[in-house]
Short mmCIF file of C-alpha atoms and ligand atoms in Angstrom, two decimals:
data_model
loop_
_atom_site.label_atom_id
_atom_site.label_comp_id
_atom_site.label_asym_id
_atom_site.label_seq_id
_atom_site.Cartn_x
_atom_site.Cartn_y
_atom_site.Cartn_z
CA MET A 26 84.74 99.02 93.95
CA LYS A 27 85.26 102.71 94.56
CA ARG A 28 88.78 104.01 94.85
CA THR A 29 90.06 104.91 98.33
CA GLU A 30 92.52 107.78 98.46
CA ILE A 31 95.87 106.88 99.97
CA LYS A 32 95.56 109.68 102.52
CA ASP A 33 92.41 108.01 103.85
CA ALA A 34 93.77 104.49 103.57
CA LEU A 35 96.76 105.42 105.71
CA GLN A 36 94.48 106.70 108.47
CA SER A 37 92.01 103.85 108.31
CA ASP A 38 91.56 101.16 110.96
CA ASN A 39 89.18 99.22 108.80
CA PHE A 40 90.94 95.89 108.47
CA GLU A 41 87.85 93.93 107.45
CA VAL A 42 86.67 95.22 104.09
CA GLU A 43 88.50 95.12 100.81
CA MET A 44 89.64 98.44 99.37
CA LYS A 45 91.04 99.61 96.07
CA VAL A 46 93.76 102.22 95.62
CA MET A 47 95.26 103.77 92.51
CA GLY A 48 98.43 105.72 92.02
CA TRP A 49 101.95 105.87 90.68
CA VAL A 50 104.81 103.64 91.73
CA ARG A 51 107.60 105.36 93.61
CA THR A 52 109.71 102.27 94.26
CA LYS A 53 109.51 98.52 93.85
CA ARG A 54 111.64 95.89 95.52
CA SER A 55 111.17 92.17 95.73
CA SER A 56 112.67 89.22 97.52
CA LYS A 57 111.97 85.52 97.01
CA ASN A 58 108.39 85.36 98.20
CA VAL A 59 107.25 88.88 98.47
CA ALA A 60 107.36 92.20 96.62
CA PHE A 61 106.91 95.68 98.07
CA ILE A 62 105.65 98.64 96.09
CA ALA A 63 105.48 102.19 97.43
CA LEU A 64 102.43 103.78 95.84
CA ASN A 65 101.56 107.49 95.82
CA ASP A 66 98.43 109.19 94.50
CA GLY A 67 99.26 112.78 95.45
CA SER A 68 96.62 113.00 98.19
CA THR A 69 99.44 113.02 100.76
CA ILE A 70 103.22 113.09 100.91
CA HIS A 71 103.14 109.56 102.33
CA ASN A 72 103.16 106.41 100.22
CA LEU A 73 101.07 103.34 100.83
CA GLN A 74 103.09 100.16 100.96
CA LEU A 75 101.64 97.40 98.80
CA VAL A 76 102.66 93.93 99.89
CA ILE A 77 102.46 91.29 97.18
CA ASP A 78 102.61 87.63 97.99
CA LEU A 79 104.45 86.17 95.01
CA GLU A 80 102.80 82.81 95.56
CA LYS A 81 99.41 84.40 94.88
CA ILE A 82 100.44 86.90 92.25
CA PRO A 83 103.23 85.56 90.03
CA GLU A 84 106.28 87.73 89.57
CA GLU A 85 105.70 87.90 85.78
CA ASN A 86 102.68 90.08 86.52
CA LEU A 87 105.05 92.61 88.05
CA ALA A 88 107.57 92.56 85.25
CA ASN A 89 106.30 95.82 83.78
CA VAL A 90 105.81 97.57 87.10
CA HIS A 91 108.53 100.19 87.52
CA THR A 92 109.03 103.57 89.09
CA GLY A 93 106.53 105.89 87.42
CA SER A 94 104.03 103.23 86.28
CA ALA A 95 100.41 103.64 87.26
CA LEU A 96 98.63 100.88 89.17
CA SER A 97 95.31 99.91 90.56
CA ALA A 98 95.55 97.55 93.52
CA SER A 99 92.95 96.03 95.76
CA GLY A 100 93.19 93.97 98.87
CA ARG A 101 92.86 94.24 102.60
CA LEU A 102 94.53 96.78 104.84
CA VAL A 103 96.70 95.13 107.48
CA PRO A 104 98.79 96.46 110.36
CA SER A 105 102.33 96.73 109.03
CA ALA A 106 105.08 94.48 110.27
CA GLY A 107 107.70 96.91 109.02
CA SER A 108 108.77 100.02 110.89
CA GLY A 109 108.17 102.63 108.19
CA GLN A 110 104.38 102.66 108.29
CA ARG A 111 101.39 101.86 110.47
CA VAL A 112 99.39 99.99 107.85
CA GLU A 113 99.98 98.42 104.47
CA LEU A 114 97.86 96.82 101.77
CA ALA A 115 97.94 93.03 101.35
CA VAL A 116 97.30 92.95 97.62
CA GLU A 117 94.90 90.44 96.10
CA HIS A 118 94.41 92.00 92.66
CA LEU A 119 96.80 94.17 90.76
CA GLU A 120 96.22 95.96 87.48
CA LEU A 121 98.82 97.88 85.53
CA LEU A 122 97.11 101.04 84.27
CA GLY A 123 100.02 102.74 82.56
CA GLU A 124 103.56 101.62 81.92
CA ALA A 125 106.67 103.71 82.38
CA ASN A 126 109.61 102.24 80.55
CA PRO A 127 112.58 102.52 82.95
CA ASP A 128 114.97 103.11 80.04
CA GLU A 129 113.05 106.24 79.11
CA TYR A 130 111.32 107.52 82.26
CA PRO A 131 113.49 110.39 83.52
CA LEU A 132 112.62 110.25 87.22
CA GLN A 133 114.42 107.57 89.15
CA PRO A 134 114.10 106.78 92.85
CA LYS A 135 117.09 108.93 93.72
CA LYS A 136 117.66 112.59 94.34
CA HIS A 137 117.40 114.78 91.23
CA SER A 138 118.64 118.35 91.22
CA LEU A 139 116.07 121.14 91.15
CA GLU A 140 117.66 122.38 87.94
CA PHE A 141 117.15 119.01 86.30
CA LEU A 142 113.55 118.90 87.45
CA ARG A 143 112.86 122.35 85.97
CA GLU A 144 113.63 120.82 82.59
CA LYS A 145 111.09 118.10 83.39
CA ALA A 146 108.35 120.39 84.63
CA HIS A 147 105.74 118.13 83.05
CA LEU A 148 106.77 115.30 85.39
CA ARG A 149 108.11 117.03 88.47
CA PHE A 150 104.69 117.03 90.16
CA ARG A 151 105.46 113.34 90.73
CA THR A 152 108.34 114.07 93.08
CA ASN A 153 107.88 114.45 96.82
CA THR A 154 109.18 118.00 96.72
CA PHE A 155 106.84 119.29 94.05
CA SER A 156 103.77 117.45 95.22
CA ALA A 157 104.39 118.92 98.70
CA ILE A 158 104.82 122.41 97.26
CA THR A 159 101.68 122.02 95.16
CA ARG A 160 99.60 121.03 98.17
CA VAL A 161 101.00 123.88 100.27
CA ARG A 162 100.31 126.27 97.39
CA HIS A 163 96.72 125.13 97.30
CA ALA A 164 96.36 125.54 101.07
CA MET A 165 97.73 129.09 100.86
CA ILE A 166 95.36 130.04 98.03
CA PHE A 167 92.45 128.72 100.05
CA ALA A 168 93.64 130.45 103.24
CA ILE A 169 93.95 133.80 101.45
CA HIS A 170 90.34 133.66 100.32
CA LYS A 171 89.26 132.47 103.76
CA PHE A 172 91.15 135.27 105.51
CA PHE A 173 89.46 137.96 103.46
CA ASN A 174 86.07 136.31 103.36
CA ASP A 175 86.01 135.98 107.16
CA LYS A 176 86.80 139.68 107.43
CA GLY A 177 84.02 140.73 105.05
CA TYR A 178 86.17 141.59 102.02
CA PHE A 179 84.86 141.15 98.48
CA ASN A 180 87.00 139.47 95.87
CA ILE A 181 87.03 141.27 92.54
CA HIS A 182 88.44 140.30 89.18
CA THR A 183 90.47 143.08 87.67
CA PRO A 184 91.32 143.02 83.98
CA ILE A 185 94.32 141.11 82.69
CA ILE A 186 94.47 143.12 79.48
CA THR A 187 94.77 146.82 80.16
CA ALA A 188 95.58 150.08 78.45
CA SER A 189 97.08 151.67 81.58
CA ASP A 190 100.45 151.10 83.20
CA ALA A 191 99.99 151.16 86.99
CA GLU A 192 103.61 151.78 87.81
CA GLY A 193 104.55 153.93 84.86
CA ALA A 194 107.54 151.64 84.63
CA GLY A 195 107.07 150.47 81.07
CA GLU A 196 107.98 146.87 81.77
CA MET A 197 104.86 145.46 80.18
CA PHE A 198 104.06 142.76 77.69
CA GLN A 199 102.20 144.16 74.75
CA VAL A 200 99.02 142.47 73.55
CA THR A 201 98.23 142.84 69.88
CA THR A 202 96.53 141.11 66.99
CA LEU A 203 98.38 143.21 64.41
CA ASP A 204 100.47 141.31 61.90
CA LEU A 205 103.99 142.00 63.15
CA ASN A 206 105.37 141.39 59.66
CA ASN A 207 103.09 143.94 58.13
CA LEU A 208 102.34 146.67 60.62
CA PRO A 209 99.95 149.52 59.74
CA LEU A 210 101.88 152.77 60.03
CA ASN A 211 100.97 156.40 60.65
CA ASP A 212 102.44 159.12 58.45
CA ASP A 213 105.26 159.57 60.96
CA LYS A 214 106.14 155.84 60.70
CA THR A 215 104.87 155.01 64.20
CA VAL A 216 102.54 152.03 64.46
CA ASP A 217 98.88 152.86 63.96
CA PHE A 218 97.30 151.19 66.98
CA LYS A 219 93.87 152.49 65.97
CA GLN A 220 93.86 149.45 63.70
CA ASP A 221 94.73 147.09 66.55
CA PHE A 222 92.13 144.90 68.26
CA PHE A 223 91.16 147.43 70.92
CA GLY A 224 91.71 150.49 68.76
CA ARG A 225 94.64 151.41 70.98
CA ALA A 226 97.81 149.86 72.37
CA ALA A 227 97.16 147.32 75.09
CA ASN A 228 99.27 145.37 77.57
CA LEU A 229 99.13 142.61 80.14
CA THR A 230 98.53 144.08 83.57
CA VAL A 231 101.35 144.59 86.09
CA SER A 232 98.90 145.06 88.97
CA GLY A 233 95.17 145.13 89.62
CA GLN A 234 95.48 148.01 92.05
CA LEU A 235 94.07 150.89 90.07
CA GLU A 236 90.88 149.00 89.26
CA ALA A 237 90.71 147.62 92.81
CA GLU A 238 90.72 151.22 94.05
CA LEU A 239 87.61 151.92 91.99
CA ALA A 240 85.81 149.04 93.67
CA ALA A 241 87.09 149.95 97.16
CA LEU A 242 85.62 153.41 96.71
CA ALA A 243 82.18 151.80 96.67
CA LEU A 244 82.44 148.47 98.49
CA SER A 245 84.98 149.67 101.10
CA LYS A 246 86.89 146.40 101.48
CA VAL A 247 87.97 144.47 98.39
CA TYR A 248 90.86 142.31 97.26
CA THR A 249 92.13 140.88 94.02
CA PHE A 250 94.08 137.67 93.52
CA GLY A 251 95.16 137.41 89.95
CA PRO A 252 98.04 136.91 87.58
CA THR A 253 100.35 139.85 86.89
CA PHE A 254 103.02 140.19 84.25
CA ARG A 255 106.34 141.99 84.21
CA ALA A 256 108.67 142.05 81.27
CA GLU A 257 111.63 142.98 83.45
CA ASN A 258 114.70 141.18 82.29
CA SER A 259 115.85 140.32 85.80
CA ASN A 260 117.09 136.79 86.10
CA THR A 261 116.97 136.52 89.87
CA SER A 262 115.72 133.81 92.18
CA ARG A 263 112.87 136.13 93.27
CA HIS A 264 111.45 137.40 89.97
CA LEU A 265 109.06 135.80 87.51
CA ALA A 266 107.64 137.29 84.32
CA GLU A 267 104.24 135.89 85.29
CA PHE A 268 103.31 135.77 88.96
CA TRP A 269 100.25 135.94 91.17
CA MET A 270 99.48 138.87 93.37
CA ILE A 271 97.06 139.45 96.22
CA GLU A 272 95.98 143.07 96.45
CA PRO A 273 93.62 144.25 99.18
CA GLU A 274 92.36 147.80 98.82
CA VAL A 275 90.46 149.43 101.66
CA ALA A 276 88.52 152.68 101.94
CA PHE A 277 88.97 154.69 105.16
CA PHE A 278 92.33 152.97 105.85
CA ASP A 279 95.48 154.95 106.55
CA ILE A 280 99.01 153.61 106.33
CA ASN A 281 98.94 152.25 109.89
CA ASP A 282 95.76 150.28 109.22
CA ASP A 283 97.45 149.04 106.05
CA MET A 284 100.49 147.80 107.98
CA ASP A 285 98.28 146.13 110.57
CA LEU A 286 96.40 144.29 107.83
CA ALA A 287 99.62 143.17 106.13
CA GLU A 288 101.09 141.84 109.37
CA GLU A 289 97.89 140.13 110.41
CA MET A 290 97.50 138.51 107.01
CA LEU A 291 101.06 137.19 106.79
CA LYS A 292 100.82 135.74 110.29
CA TYR A 293 97.45 134.19 109.54
CA LEU A 294 98.81 132.49 106.43
CA ILE A 295 101.90 131.18 108.17
CA SER A 296 99.93 129.76 111.05
CA TYR A 297 97.43 128.26 108.60
CA ALA A 298 100.30 126.46 106.88
CA LEU A 299 101.70 125.20 110.19
CA GLU A 300 98.30 123.89 111.18
CA HIS A 301 97.11 122.41 107.88
CA CYS A 302 100.28 121.41 106.04
CA ALA A 303 102.25 119.78 108.85
CA ASP A 304 103.30 116.66 106.90
CA ASP A 305 104.36 118.57 103.81
CA LEU A 306 106.23 121.19 105.84
CA ALA A 307 108.01 118.47 107.82
CA PHE A 308 109.16 116.98 104.53
CA LEU A 309 110.22 120.37 103.15
CA ALA A 310 112.07 121.13 106.39
CA LYS A 311 114.05 117.92 106.03
CA ARG A 312 114.75 118.73 102.38
CA LEU A 313 116.12 122.13 103.35
CA GLU A 314 118.28 120.64 106.08
CA GLU A 315 119.77 118.18 103.57
CA GLU A 316 120.41 120.94 101.08
CA GLU A 317 122.16 123.11 103.65
CA LYS A 318 124.36 120.37 105.08
CA ASN A 319 127.36 121.57 103.16
CA LYS A 320 126.90 125.24 103.96
CA LYS A 321 129.01 127.02 106.54
CA ALA A 322 127.27 127.56 109.87
CA GLU A 323 126.86 131.30 109.39
CA GLU A 324 125.31 130.80 105.96
CA LYS A 325 122.75 128.29 107.12
CA SER A 326 119.19 129.49 107.34
CA MET A 327 117.08 128.76 110.37
CA GLU A 328 115.27 125.41 110.46
CA LEU A 329 112.04 125.84 108.49
CA ILE A 330 109.41 125.17 111.15
CA SER A 331 111.29 127.20 113.78
CA LYS A 332 111.61 130.04 111.30
CA LEU A 333 107.86 130.05 110.61
CA ARG A 334 107.07 129.96 114.34
CA PHE A 335 109.63 132.67 115.02
CA VAL A 336 108.00 135.06 112.56
CA LEU A 337 104.60 134.39 114.12
CA GLU A 338 105.83 135.32 117.56
CA GLN A 339 107.63 138.55 116.69
CA PRO A 340 105.94 141.89 116.21
CA PHE A 341 107.24 143.26 112.89
CA GLU A 342 109.65 146.15 113.35
CA ARG A 343 108.26 149.38 111.85
CA ILE A 344 110.72 152.10 110.89
CA THR A 345 110.95 154.83 108.30
CA TYR A 346 113.09 154.70 105.20
CA SER A 347 115.18 157.56 106.65
CA GLN A 348 115.92 155.56 109.80
CA ALA A 349 116.81 152.55 107.66
CA ILE A 350 119.26 154.61 105.63
CA GLU A 351 120.99 155.76 108.84
CA ILE A 352 121.29 152.16 110.05
CA LEU A 353 122.61 150.95 106.70
CA LYS A 354 124.98 153.87 106.17
CA ASN A 355 126.57 153.44 109.58
CA SER A 356 126.70 149.65 109.49
CA ASN A 357 130.06 147.90 109.51
CA HIS A 358 128.81 145.97 106.52
CA ASN A 359 128.59 149.21 104.54
CA LYS A 360 131.86 150.61 105.88
CA LYS A 361 133.71 147.44 105.00
CA GLY A 362 132.33 147.61 101.46
CA LYS A 363 130.36 144.40 101.73
CA PHE A 364 127.29 145.71 99.89
CA SER A 365 127.42 145.47 96.10
CA TYR A 366 125.56 148.79 96.15
CA PRO A 367 127.13 150.87 98.96
CA ILE A 368 124.71 153.17 100.77
CA GLU A 369 126.04 156.69 100.51
CA LYS A 370 123.10 159.00 100.94
CA TRP A 371 119.41 159.46 101.50
CA GLY A 372 117.45 158.85 98.34
CA ALA A 373 119.13 155.60 97.36
CA ASP A 374 116.82 152.83 96.20
CA LEU A 375 117.17 149.83 98.48
CA GLN A 376 118.37 146.58 96.94
CA SER A 377 117.41 143.23 98.32
CA GLU A 378 120.85 142.94 99.98
CA HIS A 379 120.00 146.03 102.06
CA GLU A 380 116.52 144.79 102.87
CA ARG A 381 117.89 141.46 103.97
CA TYR A 382 120.61 143.09 106.06
CA LEU A 383 117.99 145.02 108.01
CA VAL A 384 115.87 141.91 108.54
CA GLU A 385 118.45 139.20 109.02
CA LYS A 386 121.39 141.01 110.62
CA HIS A 387 120.10 144.15 112.27
CA PHE A 388 116.57 143.56 113.59
CA LYS A 389 116.43 139.76 113.22
CA ARG A 390 112.72 139.87 112.45
CA PRO A 391 110.44 141.11 109.65
CA VAL A 392 110.63 144.84 109.09
CA ILE A 393 108.12 147.29 107.63
CA LEU A 394 109.72 150.34 106.06
CA THR A 395 107.60 153.44 105.54
CA ASP A 396 107.85 156.94 104.11
CA TYR A 397 110.13 156.41 101.13
CA PRO A 398 111.46 159.23 98.94
CA LYS A 399 108.77 160.09 96.42
CA GLU A 400 111.29 159.79 93.54
CA ILE A 401 111.60 156.03 93.93
CA LYS A 402 107.89 155.29 94.38
CA ALA A 403 104.77 155.30 92.22
CA PHE A 404 102.70 158.38 91.41
CA TYR A 405 99.59 157.29 93.33
CA MET A 406 101.15 157.25 96.80
CA LYS A 407 100.01 159.86 99.30
CA GLN A 408 102.49 162.69 99.65
CA ASN A 409 103.72 163.61 103.10
CA ASP A 410 103.81 167.23 104.26
CA ASP A 411 107.63 167.25 104.08
CA GLY A 412 107.35 167.41 100.27
CA LEU A 413 110.02 164.71 100.04
CA THR A 414 108.46 161.43 101.05
CA VAL A 415 105.34 159.41 100.35
CA ARG A 416 103.27 157.15 102.57
CA ALA A 417 104.65 153.89 101.18
CA MET A 418 105.13 150.76 103.22
CA ASP A 419 107.18 147.73 102.20
CA VAL A 420 107.24 144.54 104.25
CA LEU A 421 110.67 142.89 104.27
CA PHE A 422 111.15 139.21 105.09
CA PRO A 423 114.17 137.06 105.93
CA GLY A 424 115.68 135.27 102.95
CA ILE A 425 113.51 137.24 100.55
CA GLY A 426 113.62 140.98 101.01
CA GLU A 427 110.44 142.68 99.82
CA ILE A 428 107.41 140.44 100.13
CA ILE A 429 104.77 143.19 100.19
CA GLY A 430 104.72 146.64 98.64
CA GLY A 431 101.91 148.99 99.56
CA SER A 432 100.88 152.51 100.43
CA GLN A 433 98.21 154.92 101.48
CA ARG A 434 96.92 156.38 98.23
CA GLU A 435 96.85 160.04 97.28
CA GLU A 436 93.18 160.94 97.61
CA ARG A 437 93.55 164.70 96.94
CA TYR A 438 92.74 165.52 93.33
CA ASP A 439 95.19 168.41 92.95
CA LYS A 440 98.10 166.61 94.54
CA LEU A 441 97.50 163.53 92.43
CA LEU A 442 97.25 165.52 89.22
CA GLN A 443 100.41 167.43 90.02
CA ARG A 444 102.34 164.21 90.66
CA MET A 445 101.03 162.62 87.48
CA ASN A 446 102.23 165.62 85.52
CA GLU A 447 105.64 165.54 87.19
CA MET A 448 106.00 161.85 86.37
CA ASN A 449 104.60 162.08 82.83
CA ILE A 450 101.68 159.79 83.51
CA PRO A 451 99.29 160.33 80.58
CA GLN A 452 95.99 161.74 81.83
CA GLU A 453 94.09 160.72 78.69
CA THR A 454 94.29 157.03 79.61
CA MET A 455 93.79 157.68 83.35
CA TRP A 456 90.83 160.07 83.39
CA TRP A 457 88.67 157.46 85.13
CA TYR A 458 91.19 157.08 87.94
CA LEU A 459 91.28 160.85 88.44
CA GLU A 460 87.49 161.06 88.55
CA THR A 461 87.37 158.99 91.73
CA ARG A 462 89.23 161.86 93.43
CA LYS A 463 86.60 164.27 92.14
CA PHE A 464 83.54 162.33 93.26
CA GLY A 465 83.38 161.24 96.88
CA THR A 466 87.09 160.79 97.45
CA VAL A 467 88.19 159.32 100.80
CA PRO A 468 91.48 158.23 102.36
CA HIS A 469 92.28 154.67 101.37
CA ALA A 470 95.18 152.26 101.31
CA GLY A 471 96.23 148.86 100.02
CA PHE A 472 99.15 146.63 99.20
CA GLY A 473 100.36 143.87 96.92
CA LEU A 474 101.62 140.57 98.23
CA GLY A 475 103.61 138.52 95.75
CA PHE A 476 102.14 135.06 96.10
CA GLU A 477 105.28 133.22 95.01
CA ARG A 478 107.42 135.23 97.44
CA LEU A 479 105.10 134.04 100.21
CA MET A 480 105.48 130.50 98.86
CA LEU A 481 109.27 130.83 98.97
CA PHE A 482 109.10 131.77 102.60
CA VAL A 483 106.61 129.13 103.69
CA THR A 484 108.25 126.23 101.82
CA GLY A 485 111.87 127.23 102.45
CA MET A 486 112.63 126.86 98.74
CA GLY A 487 115.43 129.04 97.40
CA ASN A 488 114.29 129.73 93.85
CA ILE A 489 110.98 131.22 92.79
CA ARG A 490 110.98 128.94 89.72
CA ASP A 491 110.32 126.03 92.05
CA VAL A 492 107.21 127.34 93.81
CA ILE A 493 105.02 127.86 90.73
CA PRO A 494 104.13 124.90 88.51
CA PHE A 495 105.21 126.45 85.22
CA PRO A 496 107.59 129.38 85.70
CA ARG A 497 107.82 132.10 83.08
CA THR A 498 111.22 133.77 83.00
CA PRO A 499 113.31 135.35 80.25
CA GLN A 500 114.01 132.78 77.51
CA ASN A 501 111.85 130.20 79.23
CA CYS A 502 108.29 129.38 78.22
CA GLU A 503 108.48 125.68 77.43
CA PHE A 504 105.63 124.04 79.28
P1 ATP B 29 111.07 144.18 93.58
O1 ATP B 29 111.66 145.47 94.03
O2 ATP B 29 111.38 143.01 94.47
O3 ATP B 29 111.31 143.88 92.13
P2 ATP B 29 108.64 145.64 93.18
O4 ATP B 29 108.93 146.80 94.04
O5 ATP B 29 108.79 145.74 91.72
O6 ATP B 29 109.49 144.36 93.69
P3 ATP B 29 105.77 145.81 93.56
O7 ATP B 29 105.54 146.47 92.27
O8 ATP B 29 105.67 146.61 94.80
O9 ATP B 29 107.19 145.06 93.52
O10 ATP B 29 104.86 144.50 93.64
C1 ATP B 29 104.27 144.02 94.84
C2 ATP B 29 104.81 142.67 95.24
O11 ATP B 29 104.81 141.76 94.14
C3 ATP B 29 106.25 142.68 95.69
O12 ATP B 29 106.34 143.05 97.03
C4 ATP B 29 106.67 141.26 95.46
O13 ATP B 29 106.23 140.43 96.53
C5 ATP B 29 105.89 140.85 94.25
N1 ATP B 29 106.67 140.94 93.01
C6 ATP B 29 107.04 142.03 92.32
N2 ATP B 29 107.70 141.74 91.20
C7 ATP B 29 107.73 140.38 91.14
C8 ATP B 29 108.24 139.46 90.19
N3 ATP B 29 108.83 139.85 89.06
N4 ATP B 29 108.09 138.12 90.44
C9 ATP B 29 107.46 137.70 91.57
N5 ATP B 29 106.96 138.53 92.50
C10 ATP B 29 107.08 139.85 92.30
MN1 MN B 30 107.59 147.60 95.66
#
């Protein structure tokens, strides 16, 4: 007999034929004549209730069935007498596929802390929370490709190993095959990378943007969706050392087109989740409500589903960095010294506390900030005529701060070269990037959406370590 997935079994009205299900036991309880097993196979958040008549199947057969064991069960689907479910399976045959000794199996049918589960990342997929997150994550990956495909974008793979540093920030992981205990040295004692695998120093990429630009300047509309790596030692709830980024890059786009695309995409993804992940989001909403029970009213976040709907309905506020600085500088929050980094003057880099103040307290909706000081932004951003600012745009979200960072790119060869010189970006390794401004250059723009930041928002989870299966953070690379 072929296996029926629990998702399908739960929706079936076919009470005549026998069916077989397989999965992992969430709970087992038995009374004198009957035993109940909640079985889950990951196809849905919901369990199938197995009903076992102990006169037909002796209780000894169930002795090794515990939370976490794997079972195959066949029988007939029947309308459920209990209130928790519509249908249940009246079991005729039961086979134990894999035991889980209750004295050793770490997951018990009770609430475990997220911190505890991070230490059990190999098993946490088996909890309701992580299976829900994993399904939502899949739906979002699919929706991202669908969004771009439907709009005629081409997905490109940009390299993961690179010799260029897109941000000039120097927070990269080095890739080498040199023997670290016996490094080849130049006369001046620096490492001789000519002897390394690529004949030069190489790193893991921090962004696929520069290569995506090359493709956009031929195919017009492209996007990347790949892993990116940052060796920044920031132990926050919003930073990973390895995360996934979606980077559209579009020829003939200016910064306004770029903002329109970012807003449209975020709204598309949120409404996709609401439409296709209703059961998982309902579960995650309840989880969040539980978690926030003990918080003070003013610290509570909005109910998850309402928050997602709310963002869909609001046009994002679009203001310049300079306007934002005025708002922040004059805010009571700033005057009362409530920011860890007080805002004193134009030019300050915004911290996530400032971003969240603008979104959560001031505008009460997502905000797109544009025209940042050139000193705090990357070399490739298009310079404004004021000589002070660049055509950057960051999208700020409630509970998160920056979710997207993007810009119109500098398409003028001279301006780009001048900025690279000012910022000490080595031209030798970037000659190919400069050539695109020499041959058929056009205005273009793009942005980077941090996939796990989107996941934080959609799932209502508070820590980025819990929305990626195997988080990479400083001192943490176990699984
Ligand atoms: P932040 O200021 O929050 O550190 P950033 O300015 O360094 O972010 P960008 O270089 O603009 O970020 O990257 C684009 C997007 O990638 C960000 O808007 C964010 O969503 C995401 N992102 C950046 N760094 C990380 C990280 N370490 N972990 C997860 N997502 C990240
Ligand atoms: Mn940024």
